[in-house]
């Protein structure tokens, strides 16, 4: 069973870069699709983007090129960077994976990131 | 962007009863639709993909149907552990993949 665990700062200052890491265990990182999804407090889900095992990636246009996802197969980790954050980026951030880039079979527990000065 | 609209926003159901949740897409998504269950403080859990295929380990009381723009998730006999928020998600037109706003199923 694949398990995922998000890690990173719980507080980020406005205009700075949010950086999160997802550590994968129980399955190969080199043959799946790796995604980030977020959920503002009390609200619904928003897909951020994905990266594939082949290196292809795509992102939600609403993020206006602020998001970057990378994979480090040697560490079984993938990461999210979101630049120029504002209070609107406050959310629980989930990493997720599966055999498809399109739906999400395995999820991390999520980590709350608050953007505040 | 495809807008997913779920109804109702909240439904009150007694244990053992059937629950029928609806999801409508603003344009056709063929059968490229997934359903998720989310309990408080937990990550979403994949229930259904391909509009009607149950994910691994999902009980048979959960079933999905529909294609095009109209979809339904049916829980045939609600168990105590089924009270949660349910989201639909389309993966036909991207980017981005989009989710509905959720339906909360609460105990009557």
XYZ file of C-alpha atoms in Angstrom:
225
model
C 0.000 0.000 0.000
C 1.424 3.346 -1.046
C 1.716 5.876 1.780
C 2.392 9.585 1.424
C 3.399 12.184 4.003
C 3.539 15.921 3.468
C 6.053 18.102 5.284
C 6.991 21.754 5.314
C 6.443 25.050 7.141
C 2.989 25.667 8.534
C 3.363 29.449 8.271
C 4.552 31.425 5.262
C 4.832 35.204 4.939
C 2.935 37.005 2.172
C 4.925 37.398 -1.083
C 7.287 34.552 -0.108
C 7.494 31.038 -1.561
C 5.615 28.101 -0.081
C 7.663 24.894 -0.193
C 6.285 21.453 0.621
C 7.664 17.942 0.258
C 5.823 14.650 -0.056
C 7.648 11.483 0.995
C 6.463 8.274 -0.623
C 6.717 4.795 0.858
C 5.353 1.386 -0.024
C 5.606 1.807 -3.766
C 7.913 2.927 -6.570
C 8.050 6.653 -7.174
C 9.373 6.085 -10.640
C 6.217 4.735 -12.270
C 3.314 6.910 -11.263
C 1.815 10.374 -11.468
C 2.408 12.775 -8.598
C -0.079 15.528 -7.812
C -0.787 18.338 -5.393
C -4.296 19.381 -4.398
C -5.353 21.996 -1.874
C -8.415 22.796 0.207
C -8.978 26.194 1.825
C -10.466 25.901 5.323
C -14.139 24.940 5.103
C -14.103 24.906 1.298
C -13.775 22.501 -1.611
C -10.851 20.935 -3.431
C -8.600 22.601 -5.994
C -6.176 20.691 -8.224
C -2.790 22.405 -8.346
C -0.824 20.264 -10.783
C 1.000 17.022 -11.437
C 4.283 15.587 -12.598
C 4.654 12.189 -14.227
C 7.351 9.556 -13.925
C 8.480 10.582 -17.414
C 8.981 14.190 -16.358
C 5.936 15.733 -17.992
C 3.921 18.170 -15.898
C 0.914 20.429 -16.004
C -0.609 23.010 -13.728
C -3.863 24.762 -12.950
C -3.941 27.935 -15.081
C -5.519 29.789 -12.155
C -2.171 29.722 -10.389
C -0.672 31.828 -13.173
C 2.637 29.974 -13.363
C 3.367 30.373 -9.638
C 3.459 26.603 -9.047
C 6.352 24.231 -9.731
C 6.367 20.490 -8.993
C 9.556 18.446 -8.983
C 10.437 14.827 -8.225
C 13.541 13.384 -6.549
C 13.388 9.659 -7.212
C 16.568 9.004 -5.210
C 14.806 10.227 -2.078
C 11.304 8.959 -3.021
C 10.039 12.495 -2.687
C 8.220 15.057 -4.754
C 7.844 18.718 -3.996
C 5.681 21.756 -4.546
C 6.837 25.344 -4.702
C 4.265 28.134 -4.880
C 5.678 31.611 -5.255
C 4.330 35.050 -4.329
C 1.784 33.679 -1.882
C -1.109 35.671 -0.468
C -3.724 34.943 2.178
C -5.794 33.281 -0.542
C -3.204 30.497 -0.642
C -3.988 29.490 2.949
C -5.178 25.892 2.721
C -4.603 22.286 3.603
C -2.226 20.973 0.962
C -2.454 17.317 -0.048
C -0.079 15.249 -2.109
C -1.674 12.436 -4.055
C -0.769 9.754 -6.541
C -2.048 6.945 -8.687
C -1.652 5.199 -12.000
C -3.447 8.063 -13.697
C -2.665 11.762 -13.755
C -6.368 12.403 -13.743
C -7.806 10.936 -10.559
C -6.242 10.329 -7.191
C -6.052 6.902 -5.605
C -3.661 7.543 -2.722
C -3.510 10.676 -0.609
C -1.339 12.074 2.131
C -2.974 13.260 5.342
C -2.551 16.884 4.317
C -0.719 19.775 5.898
C -2.173 23.172 6.779
C -0.244 26.128 5.433
C -1.222 29.560 6.667
C -0.101 32.678 4.838
C 0.185 35.517 7.296
C 2.599 38.197 8.408
C -12.850 25.351 -17.354
C -15.526 22.737 -16.708
C -17.760 23.706 -13.784
C -19.064 20.824 -11.681
C -22.281 21.444 -9.751
C -23.381 19.058 -7.012
C -26.824 18.795 -5.483
C -28.077 18.955 -2.888
C -25.513 20.827 -0.820
C -26.640 18.913 2.278
C -28.868 15.912 2.703
C -30.204 14.332 5.875
C -30.594 10.576 5.704
C -31.405 7.889 8.263
C -29.052 4.911 8.660
C -30.152 2.078 6.395
C -31.784 4.394 3.869
C -30.648 5.016 0.295
C -28.839 8.222 -0.610
C -28.683 9.589 -4.138
C -26.209 12.370 -4.868
C -26.111 14.305 -8.137
C -23.289 15.924 -10.074
C -23.713 17.971 -13.232
C -20.966 19.157 -15.599
C -21.139 22.427 -17.539
C -20.064 20.531 -20.664
C -19.693 16.893 -21.517
C -17.023 14.968 -19.644
C -17.957 11.623 -21.228
C -17.396 9.010 -18.483
C -14.296 10.699 -17.073
C -15.690 11.306 -13.627
C -14.574 10.307 -10.148
C -16.247 10.418 -6.736
C -14.488 10.931 -3.402
C -15.573 10.680 0.229
C -14.074 13.018 2.833
C -14.560 12.755 6.586
C -13.663 15.600 8.976
C -9.926 16.025 9.399
C -9.146 13.357 6.798
C -7.967 13.313 3.212
C -10.463 12.471 0.469
C -10.835 8.792 -0.404
C -11.376 7.645 -3.978
C -14.677 5.769 -4.312
C -15.470 5.650 -8.019
C -13.632 6.387 -11.267
C -14.731 6.079 -14.862
C -18.171 7.174 -13.599
C -19.054 3.659 -12.425
C -15.962 1.616 -11.488
C -15.445 1.133 -7.769
C -11.918 1.730 -6.514
C -10.071 -1.014 -4.678
C -11.677 -1.929 -1.371
C -14.827 0.164 -1.829
C -17.976 -1.625 -0.618
C -20.608 -2.646 -3.147
C -23.204 -0.373 -1.528
C -21.485 2.505 -3.371
C -22.384 2.750 -7.042
C -21.893 5.373 -9.709
C -23.782 6.001 -12.918
C -24.175 8.510 -15.706
C -22.243 9.918 -18.636
C -21.976 13.166 -20.543
C -23.102 15.869 -18.133
C -25.269 14.074 -15.552
C -23.915 11.725 -12.911
C -25.194 10.018 -9.785
C -23.578 8.434 -6.753
C -25.870 6.053 -4.906
C -25.261 4.648 -1.449
C -27.744 1.804 -1.218
C -28.005 1.474 2.565
C -26.241 4.122 4.590
C -23.943 2.923 7.330
C -22.747 5.099 10.207
C -19.311 5.417 8.614
C -20.804 6.826 5.386
C -21.783 10.181 6.872
C -19.294 12.499 5.220
C -18.827 15.007 2.398
C -18.789 13.643 -1.150
C -17.074 15.322 -4.097
C -17.255 14.640 -7.801
C -14.313 15.429 -10.078
C -14.054 15.566 -13.860
C -10.927 14.561 -15.716
C -12.066 14.876 -19.305
C -11.166 18.505 -20.056
C -7.864 19.831 -18.741
C -6.210 21.745 -17.466
C -7.499 21.986 -14.908
C -9.164 18.944 -13.440
C -12.116 20.351 -11.504
C -14.130 19.298 -8.465
C -17.697 19.946 -7.436
C -18.357 21.933 -4.276
C -19.423 18.830 -2.357
C -22.541 17.260 -0.870
C -22.659 16.755 2.874
C -24.534 13.627 3.970
C -25.645 13.988 7.566
C -27.557 11.825 9.981
C -31.296 12.458 10.087
